[in-house]
CSV table of C-alpha atoms and ligand atoms in Angstrom, one decimal:
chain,number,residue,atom,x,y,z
A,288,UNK,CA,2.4,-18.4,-3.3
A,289,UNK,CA,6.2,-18.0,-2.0
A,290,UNK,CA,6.6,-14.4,-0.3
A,291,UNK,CA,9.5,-12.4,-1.6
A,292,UNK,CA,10.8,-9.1,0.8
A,293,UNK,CA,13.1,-6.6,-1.1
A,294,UNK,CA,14.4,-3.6,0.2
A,295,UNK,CA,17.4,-1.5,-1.3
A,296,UNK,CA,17.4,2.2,-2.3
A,297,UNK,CA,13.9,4.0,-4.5
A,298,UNK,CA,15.8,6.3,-5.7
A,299,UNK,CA,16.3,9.2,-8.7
A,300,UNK,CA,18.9,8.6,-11.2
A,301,UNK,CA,20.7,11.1,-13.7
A,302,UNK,CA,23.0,8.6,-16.1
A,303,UNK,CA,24.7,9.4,-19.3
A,304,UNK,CA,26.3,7.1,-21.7
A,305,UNK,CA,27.9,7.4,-25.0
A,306,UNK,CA,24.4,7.3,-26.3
A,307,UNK,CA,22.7,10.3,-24.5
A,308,UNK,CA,21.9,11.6,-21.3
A,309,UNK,CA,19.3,11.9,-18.8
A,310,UNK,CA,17.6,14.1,-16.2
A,311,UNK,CA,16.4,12.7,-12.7
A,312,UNK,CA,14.2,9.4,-13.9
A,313,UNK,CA,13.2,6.4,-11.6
A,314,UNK,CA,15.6,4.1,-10.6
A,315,UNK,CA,17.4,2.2,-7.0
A,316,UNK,CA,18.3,-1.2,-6.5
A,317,UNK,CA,14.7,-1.7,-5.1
A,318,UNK,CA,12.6,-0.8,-7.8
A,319,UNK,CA,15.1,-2.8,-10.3
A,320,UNK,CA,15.1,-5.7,-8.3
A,321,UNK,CA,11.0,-5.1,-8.0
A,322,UNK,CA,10.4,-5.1,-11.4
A,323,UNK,CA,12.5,-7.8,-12.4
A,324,UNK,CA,10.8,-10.3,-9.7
A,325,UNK,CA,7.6,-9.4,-10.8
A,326,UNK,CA,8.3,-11.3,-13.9
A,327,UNK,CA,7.7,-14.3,-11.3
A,328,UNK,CA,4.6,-15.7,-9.4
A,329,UNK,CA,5.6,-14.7,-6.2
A,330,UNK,CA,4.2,-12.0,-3.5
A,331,UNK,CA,6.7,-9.6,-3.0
A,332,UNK,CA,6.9,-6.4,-1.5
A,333,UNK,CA,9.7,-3.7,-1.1
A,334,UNK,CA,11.3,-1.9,1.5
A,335,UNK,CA,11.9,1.4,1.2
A,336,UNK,CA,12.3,5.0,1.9
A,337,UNK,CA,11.3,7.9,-0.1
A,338,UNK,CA,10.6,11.7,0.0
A,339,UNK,CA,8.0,13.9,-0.7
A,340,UNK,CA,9.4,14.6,-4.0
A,341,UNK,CA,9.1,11.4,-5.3
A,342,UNK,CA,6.2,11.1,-7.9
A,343,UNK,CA,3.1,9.3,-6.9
A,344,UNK,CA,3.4,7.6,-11.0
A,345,UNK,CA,6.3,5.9,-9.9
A,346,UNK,CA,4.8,4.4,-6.9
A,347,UNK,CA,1.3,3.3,-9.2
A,348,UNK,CA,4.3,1.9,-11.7
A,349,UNK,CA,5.5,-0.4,-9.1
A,350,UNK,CA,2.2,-1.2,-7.4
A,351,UNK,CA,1.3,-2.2,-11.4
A,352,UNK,CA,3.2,-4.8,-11.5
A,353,UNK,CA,2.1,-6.2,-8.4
A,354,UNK,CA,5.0,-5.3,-5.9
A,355,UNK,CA,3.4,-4.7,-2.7
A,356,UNK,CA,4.5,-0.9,-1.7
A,357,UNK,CA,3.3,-1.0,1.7
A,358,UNK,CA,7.1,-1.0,3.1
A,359,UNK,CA,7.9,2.1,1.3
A,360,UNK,CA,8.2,5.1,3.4
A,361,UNK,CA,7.4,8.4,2.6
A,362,UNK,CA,9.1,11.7,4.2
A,363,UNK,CA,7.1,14.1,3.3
A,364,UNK,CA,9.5,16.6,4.0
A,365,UNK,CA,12.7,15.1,3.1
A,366,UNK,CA,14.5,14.4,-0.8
A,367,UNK,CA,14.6,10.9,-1.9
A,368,UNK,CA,18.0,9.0,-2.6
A,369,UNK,CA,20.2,10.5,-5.6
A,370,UNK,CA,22.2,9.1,-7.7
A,371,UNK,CA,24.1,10.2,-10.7
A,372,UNK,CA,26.5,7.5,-12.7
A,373,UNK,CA,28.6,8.6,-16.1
A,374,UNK,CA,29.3,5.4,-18.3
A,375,UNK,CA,32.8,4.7,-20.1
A,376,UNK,CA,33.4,4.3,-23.6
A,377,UNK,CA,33.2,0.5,-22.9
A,378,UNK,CA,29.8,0.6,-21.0
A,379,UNK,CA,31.2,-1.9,-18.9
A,380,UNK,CA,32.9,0.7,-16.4
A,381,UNK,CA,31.5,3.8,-14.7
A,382,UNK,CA,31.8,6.6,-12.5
A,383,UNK,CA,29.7,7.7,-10.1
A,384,UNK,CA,29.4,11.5,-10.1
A,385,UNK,CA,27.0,12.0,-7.1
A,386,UNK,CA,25.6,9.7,-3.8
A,387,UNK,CA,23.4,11.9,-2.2
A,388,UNK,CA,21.8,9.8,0.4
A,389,UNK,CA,19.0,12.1,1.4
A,390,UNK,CA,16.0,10.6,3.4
A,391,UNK,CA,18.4,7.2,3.7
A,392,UNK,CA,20.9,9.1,6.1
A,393,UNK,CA,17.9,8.3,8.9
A,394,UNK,CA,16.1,5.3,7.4
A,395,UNK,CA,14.4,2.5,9.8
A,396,UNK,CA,13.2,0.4,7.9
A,397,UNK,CA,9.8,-1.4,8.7
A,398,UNK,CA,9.0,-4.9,7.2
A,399,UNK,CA,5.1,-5.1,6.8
A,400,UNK,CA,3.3,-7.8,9.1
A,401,UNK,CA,2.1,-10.1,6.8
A,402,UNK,CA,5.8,-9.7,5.1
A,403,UNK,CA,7.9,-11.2,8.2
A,404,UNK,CA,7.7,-14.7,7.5
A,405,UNK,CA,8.8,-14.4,4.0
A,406,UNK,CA,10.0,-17.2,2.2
A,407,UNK,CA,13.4,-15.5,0.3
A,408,UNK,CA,15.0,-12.0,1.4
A,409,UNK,CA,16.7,-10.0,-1.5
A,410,UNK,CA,18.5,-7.7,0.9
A,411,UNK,CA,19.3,-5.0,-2.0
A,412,UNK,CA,21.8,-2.2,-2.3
A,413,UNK,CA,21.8,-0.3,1.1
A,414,UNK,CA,23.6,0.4,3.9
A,415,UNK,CA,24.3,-2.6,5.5
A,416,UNK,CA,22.6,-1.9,9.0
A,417,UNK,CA,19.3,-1.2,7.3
A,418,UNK,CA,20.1,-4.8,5.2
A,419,UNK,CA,20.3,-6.4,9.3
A,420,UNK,CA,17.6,-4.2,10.1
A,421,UNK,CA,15.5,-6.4,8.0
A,422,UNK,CA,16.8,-9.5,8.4
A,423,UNK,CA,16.4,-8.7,12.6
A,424,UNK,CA,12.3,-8.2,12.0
A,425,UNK,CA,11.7,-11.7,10.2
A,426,UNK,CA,9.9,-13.8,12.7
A,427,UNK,CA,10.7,-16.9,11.0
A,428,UNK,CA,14.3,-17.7,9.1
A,429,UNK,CA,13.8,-17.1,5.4
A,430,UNK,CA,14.9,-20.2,3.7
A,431,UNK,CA,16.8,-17.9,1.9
A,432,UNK,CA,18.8,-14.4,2.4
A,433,UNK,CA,20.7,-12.6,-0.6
A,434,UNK,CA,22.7,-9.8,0.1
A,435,UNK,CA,23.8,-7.6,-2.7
A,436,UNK,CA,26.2,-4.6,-2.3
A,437,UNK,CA,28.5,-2.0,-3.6
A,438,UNK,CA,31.7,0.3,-3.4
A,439,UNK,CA,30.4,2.4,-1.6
A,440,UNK,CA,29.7,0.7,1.4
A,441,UNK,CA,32.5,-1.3,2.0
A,442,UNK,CA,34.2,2.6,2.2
A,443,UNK,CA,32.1,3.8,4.7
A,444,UNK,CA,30.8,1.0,6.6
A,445,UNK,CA,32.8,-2.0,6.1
A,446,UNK,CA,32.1,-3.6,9.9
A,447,UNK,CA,28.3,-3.4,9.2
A,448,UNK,CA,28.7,-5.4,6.3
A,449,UNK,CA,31.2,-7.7,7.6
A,450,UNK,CA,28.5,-8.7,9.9
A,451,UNK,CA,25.1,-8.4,7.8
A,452,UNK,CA,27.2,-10.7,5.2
A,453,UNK,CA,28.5,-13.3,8.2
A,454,UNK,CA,24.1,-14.0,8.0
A,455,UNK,CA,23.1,-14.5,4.8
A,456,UNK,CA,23.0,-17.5,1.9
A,457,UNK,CA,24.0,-15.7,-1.3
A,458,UNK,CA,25.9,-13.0,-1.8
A,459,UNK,CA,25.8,-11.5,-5.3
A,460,UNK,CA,28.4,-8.5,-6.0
A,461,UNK,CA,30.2,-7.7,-9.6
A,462,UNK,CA,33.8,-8.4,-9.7
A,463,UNK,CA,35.5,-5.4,-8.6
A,464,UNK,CA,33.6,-5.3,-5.8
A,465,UNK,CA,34.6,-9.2,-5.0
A,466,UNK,CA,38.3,-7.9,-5.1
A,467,UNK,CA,38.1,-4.9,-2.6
A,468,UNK,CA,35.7,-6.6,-0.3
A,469,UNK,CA,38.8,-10.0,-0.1
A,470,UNK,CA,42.0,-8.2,-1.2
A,471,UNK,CA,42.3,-11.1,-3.9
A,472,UNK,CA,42.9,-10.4,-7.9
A,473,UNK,CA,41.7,-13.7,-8.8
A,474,UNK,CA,37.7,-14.4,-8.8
A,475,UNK,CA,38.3,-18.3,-7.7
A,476,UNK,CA,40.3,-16.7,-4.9
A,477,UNK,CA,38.1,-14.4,-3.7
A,478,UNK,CA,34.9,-16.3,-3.9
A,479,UNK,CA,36.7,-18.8,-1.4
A,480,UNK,CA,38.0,-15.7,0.6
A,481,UNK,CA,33.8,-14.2,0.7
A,482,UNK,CA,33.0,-17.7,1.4
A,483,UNK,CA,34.9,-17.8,4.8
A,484,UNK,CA,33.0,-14.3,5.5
A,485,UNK,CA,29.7,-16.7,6.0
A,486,UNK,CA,27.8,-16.9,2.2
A,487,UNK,CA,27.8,-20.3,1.2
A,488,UNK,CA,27.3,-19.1,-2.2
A,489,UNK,CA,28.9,-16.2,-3.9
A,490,UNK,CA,27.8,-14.9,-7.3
A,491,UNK,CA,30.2,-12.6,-9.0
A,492,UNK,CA,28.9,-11.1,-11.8
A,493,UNK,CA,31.3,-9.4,-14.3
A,494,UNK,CA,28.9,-7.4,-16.6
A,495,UNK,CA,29.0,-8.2,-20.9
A,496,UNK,CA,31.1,-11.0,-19.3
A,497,UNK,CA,28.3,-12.6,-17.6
A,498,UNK,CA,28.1,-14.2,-13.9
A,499,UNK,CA,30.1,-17.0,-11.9
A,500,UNK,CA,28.3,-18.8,-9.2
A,501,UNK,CA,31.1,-20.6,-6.5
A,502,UNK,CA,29.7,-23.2,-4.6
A,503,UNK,CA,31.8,-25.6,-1.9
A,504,UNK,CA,34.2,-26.2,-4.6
A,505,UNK,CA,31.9,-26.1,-7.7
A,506,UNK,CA,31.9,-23.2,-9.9
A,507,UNK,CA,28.9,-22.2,-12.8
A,508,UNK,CA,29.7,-20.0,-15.4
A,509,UNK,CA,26.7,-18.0,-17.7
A,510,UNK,CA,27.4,-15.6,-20.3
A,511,UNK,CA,25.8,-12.4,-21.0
A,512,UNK,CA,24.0,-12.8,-23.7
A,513,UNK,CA,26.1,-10.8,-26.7
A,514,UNK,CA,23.3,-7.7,-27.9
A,515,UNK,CA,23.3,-5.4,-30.2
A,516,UNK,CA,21.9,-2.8,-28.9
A,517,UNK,CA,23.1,-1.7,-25.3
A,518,UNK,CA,21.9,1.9,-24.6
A,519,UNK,CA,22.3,1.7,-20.2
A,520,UNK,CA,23.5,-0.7,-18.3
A,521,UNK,CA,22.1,1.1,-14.6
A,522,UNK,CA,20.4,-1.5,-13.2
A,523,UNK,CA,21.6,-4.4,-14.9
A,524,UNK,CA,23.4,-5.9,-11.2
A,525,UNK,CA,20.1,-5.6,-10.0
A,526,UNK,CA,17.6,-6.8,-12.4
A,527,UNK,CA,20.0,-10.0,-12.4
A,528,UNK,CA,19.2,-10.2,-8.8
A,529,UNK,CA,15.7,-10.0,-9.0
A,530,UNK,CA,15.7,-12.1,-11.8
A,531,UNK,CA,17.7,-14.8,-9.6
A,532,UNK,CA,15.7,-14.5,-6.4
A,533,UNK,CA,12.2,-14.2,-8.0
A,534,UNK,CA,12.9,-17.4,-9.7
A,535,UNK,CA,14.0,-19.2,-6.6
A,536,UNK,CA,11.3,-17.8,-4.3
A,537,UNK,CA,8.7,-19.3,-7.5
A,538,UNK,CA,10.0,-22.8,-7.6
A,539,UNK,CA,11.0,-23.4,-4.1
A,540,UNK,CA,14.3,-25.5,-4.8
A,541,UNK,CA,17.0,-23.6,-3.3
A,542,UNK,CA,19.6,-26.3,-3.7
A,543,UNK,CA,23.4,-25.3,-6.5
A,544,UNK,CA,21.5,-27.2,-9.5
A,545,UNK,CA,18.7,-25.0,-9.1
A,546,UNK,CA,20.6,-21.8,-8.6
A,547,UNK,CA,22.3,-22.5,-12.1
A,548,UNK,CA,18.9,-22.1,-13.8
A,549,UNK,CA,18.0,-18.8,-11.2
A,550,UNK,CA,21.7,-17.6,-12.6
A,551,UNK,CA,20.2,-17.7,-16.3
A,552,UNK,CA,17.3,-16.3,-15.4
A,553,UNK,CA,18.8,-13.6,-13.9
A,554,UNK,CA,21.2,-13.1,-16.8
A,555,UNK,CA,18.0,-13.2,-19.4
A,556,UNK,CA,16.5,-10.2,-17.1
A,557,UNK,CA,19.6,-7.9,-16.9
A,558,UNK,CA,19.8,-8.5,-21.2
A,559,UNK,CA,16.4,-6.1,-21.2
A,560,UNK,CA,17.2,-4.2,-18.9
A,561,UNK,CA,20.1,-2.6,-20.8
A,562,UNK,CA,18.4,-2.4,-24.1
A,563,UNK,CA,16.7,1.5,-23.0
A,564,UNK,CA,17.2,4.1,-20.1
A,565,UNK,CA,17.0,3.3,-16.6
A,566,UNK,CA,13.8,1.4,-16.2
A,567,UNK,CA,12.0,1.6,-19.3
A,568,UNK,CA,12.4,-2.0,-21.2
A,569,UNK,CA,11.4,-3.6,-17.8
A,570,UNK,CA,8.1,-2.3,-17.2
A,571,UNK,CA,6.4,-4.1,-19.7
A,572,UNK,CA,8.5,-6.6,-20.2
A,573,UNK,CA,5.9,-10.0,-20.9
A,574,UNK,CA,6.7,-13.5,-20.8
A,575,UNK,CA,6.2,-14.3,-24.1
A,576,UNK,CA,9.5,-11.9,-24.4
A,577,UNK,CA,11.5,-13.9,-21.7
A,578,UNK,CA,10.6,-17.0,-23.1
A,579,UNK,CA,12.0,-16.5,-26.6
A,580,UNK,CA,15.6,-14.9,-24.5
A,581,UNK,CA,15.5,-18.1,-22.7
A,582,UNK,CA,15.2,-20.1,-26.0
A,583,UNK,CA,18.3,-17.9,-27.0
A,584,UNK,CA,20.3,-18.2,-24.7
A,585,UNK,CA,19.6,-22.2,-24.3
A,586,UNK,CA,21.2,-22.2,-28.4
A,587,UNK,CA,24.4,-19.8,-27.5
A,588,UNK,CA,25.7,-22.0,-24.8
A,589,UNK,CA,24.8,-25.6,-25.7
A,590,UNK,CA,27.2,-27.6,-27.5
A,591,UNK,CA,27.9,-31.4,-27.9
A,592,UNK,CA,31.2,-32.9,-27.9
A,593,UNK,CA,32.6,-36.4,-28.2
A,594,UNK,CA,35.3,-36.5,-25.5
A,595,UNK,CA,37.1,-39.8,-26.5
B,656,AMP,P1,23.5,-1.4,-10.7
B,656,AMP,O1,23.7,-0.7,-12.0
B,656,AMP,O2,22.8,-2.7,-10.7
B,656,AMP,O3,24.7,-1.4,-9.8
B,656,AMP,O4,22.5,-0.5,-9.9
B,656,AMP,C1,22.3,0.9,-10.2
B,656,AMP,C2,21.3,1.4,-9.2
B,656,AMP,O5,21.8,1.5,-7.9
B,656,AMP,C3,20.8,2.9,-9.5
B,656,AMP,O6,19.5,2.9,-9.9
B,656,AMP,C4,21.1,3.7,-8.2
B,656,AMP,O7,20.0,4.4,-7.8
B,656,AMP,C5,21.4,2.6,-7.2
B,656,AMP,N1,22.6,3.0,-6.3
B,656,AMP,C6,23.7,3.7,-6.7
B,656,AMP,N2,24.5,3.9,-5.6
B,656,AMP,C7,23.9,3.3,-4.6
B,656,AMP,C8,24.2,3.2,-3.2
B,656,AMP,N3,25.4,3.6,-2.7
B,656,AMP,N4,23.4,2.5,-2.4
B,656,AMP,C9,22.2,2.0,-2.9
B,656,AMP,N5,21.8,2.1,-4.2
B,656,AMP,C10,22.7,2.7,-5.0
């Protein structure tokens, strides 16, 4: 079986949309990714950190769905990563409303042993020195590394991820963040512009507008699949990464053809994932589910046409 490390934040979230509100519930870029991945046949585990406050359920939920949770920290003493998000009108825009980085301000993170020589890295949502950090304790080179990132860090450590993003294969980022990191408006710009930075491929996703994957010239475009019901879309960037690596760590082809099919899977994903509150749709989530998405999706976006 293909081994799949993770790491990004564990974290607490508060978030409130226009449909309600919620105290501190599980969330991070780890634990999305996690979850989403597990929908795969793959060994993976996450790297983490949290504190003593963080609920021994939430670690049992993960471990549940078979994410090995050996990686994950825990400081007794310390407060676990907090984040707090208020959605637009539009649920396609937020603000953040607090970062409190807790227990990550000193974070080293440890890959476990039989974890090194992992076949795919999904180097999640953290500051970028933890994200070389992890790449530095692989004994062998994955066959692949994914970086995601946000905001956030290009503000406050922008060199770090200059050089953690020089290193990787895939870089997956939404598409304001693809505009700060190169200074270009235009997506086709900017994915050349990230290009040069060292990924050869860039995904850009752009939320209920779906994902674009650049590759030496060749572009794919997936839509998000149109829902009716979108209660939270925390998480979403991240389940589509999970979704993406999980299914490329499974099958073993890491070539652009196959990353098309890893970009609808990861779109599929990120469509439960916004249907309830932080993580709820995605911890039960069963194939049977997926399956019938996939089948959806595969109608919305086929079409024949006589091109005389
Ligand atoms: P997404 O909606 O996919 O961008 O991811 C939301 C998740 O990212 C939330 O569960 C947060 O806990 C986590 N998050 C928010 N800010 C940060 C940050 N600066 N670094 C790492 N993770 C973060």
């Amino acid at each position: 079986m293909s081994k799949l490390v993770i790491v990004g934040t564990v974290a607490f979230d508060a978030i409130e949309t226009p449909f309600g509100k919620t105290d501190k519930i599980l969330g991070g870029a780890a634990t999305y990714i996690g979850l989403s991945a597990s929908n795969f046949n793959v060994d993976s585990a996450a790297v983490s950190v949290v504190g003593g406050d963080f609920p021994q359920d939430y670690l049992d939920l993960l471990e549940n769905r078979n994410i090995d949770i050996e990686g994950i920290e825990i400081v007794k003493d310390g407060k676990t990563f907090f984040w707090s998000g208020k959605y637009h009108n539009d649920m396609n825009s937020r603000d953040t409303l607090v970062t409190e980085l807790n227990v990550l301000e000193h974070f080293n993170p440890k890959v476990p042993e039989s974890y090194q020589d992992a076949d795919v890295v999904m180097l999640g949502n953290l500051h970028p020195a933890v994200q070389q950090g992890v790449l530095d304790q692989m004994t062998k080179k994955p066959k692949l590394a994914i970086l995601d990132t946000m905001n956030f860090w290009m503000d406050i450590a922008l060199d770090d991820l200059l050089s953690v993003i020089k290193n990787v294969d895939v870089i997956t980022i939404n598409d304001e963040e693809a505009r700060q990191l190169s200074g270009e408006y235009s997506l086709v710009v900017a994915a050349r512009k990230i290009h040069e930075m060292g990924p050869k491929y860039v995904v850009i996703k752009k939320g209920e507008h779906g994902a674009l994957l650049f590759h030496n010239g060749n572009v794919f475009y997936a839509p998000a699949l149109p829902l009716e019901e979108v209660f939270d879309p925390t998480g979403a960037g991240d389940t589509f990464a999970g979704g993406f690596a999980g299914y490329l760590a499974k099958t073993g082809d890491y070539s652009f053809e196959n990353m098309k099919t890893a970009v609808i899977y990861g779109s599929t994903l990120a469509s439960f994932c916004v249907e309830k509150f932080g993580t709820e749709r995605m911890q039960n989530l069963t194939d049977k589910e997926i399956y019938k998405r996939l089948d959806q999706f595969k109608s919305l976006t086929q079409f024949d046409i006589e091109l005389t």
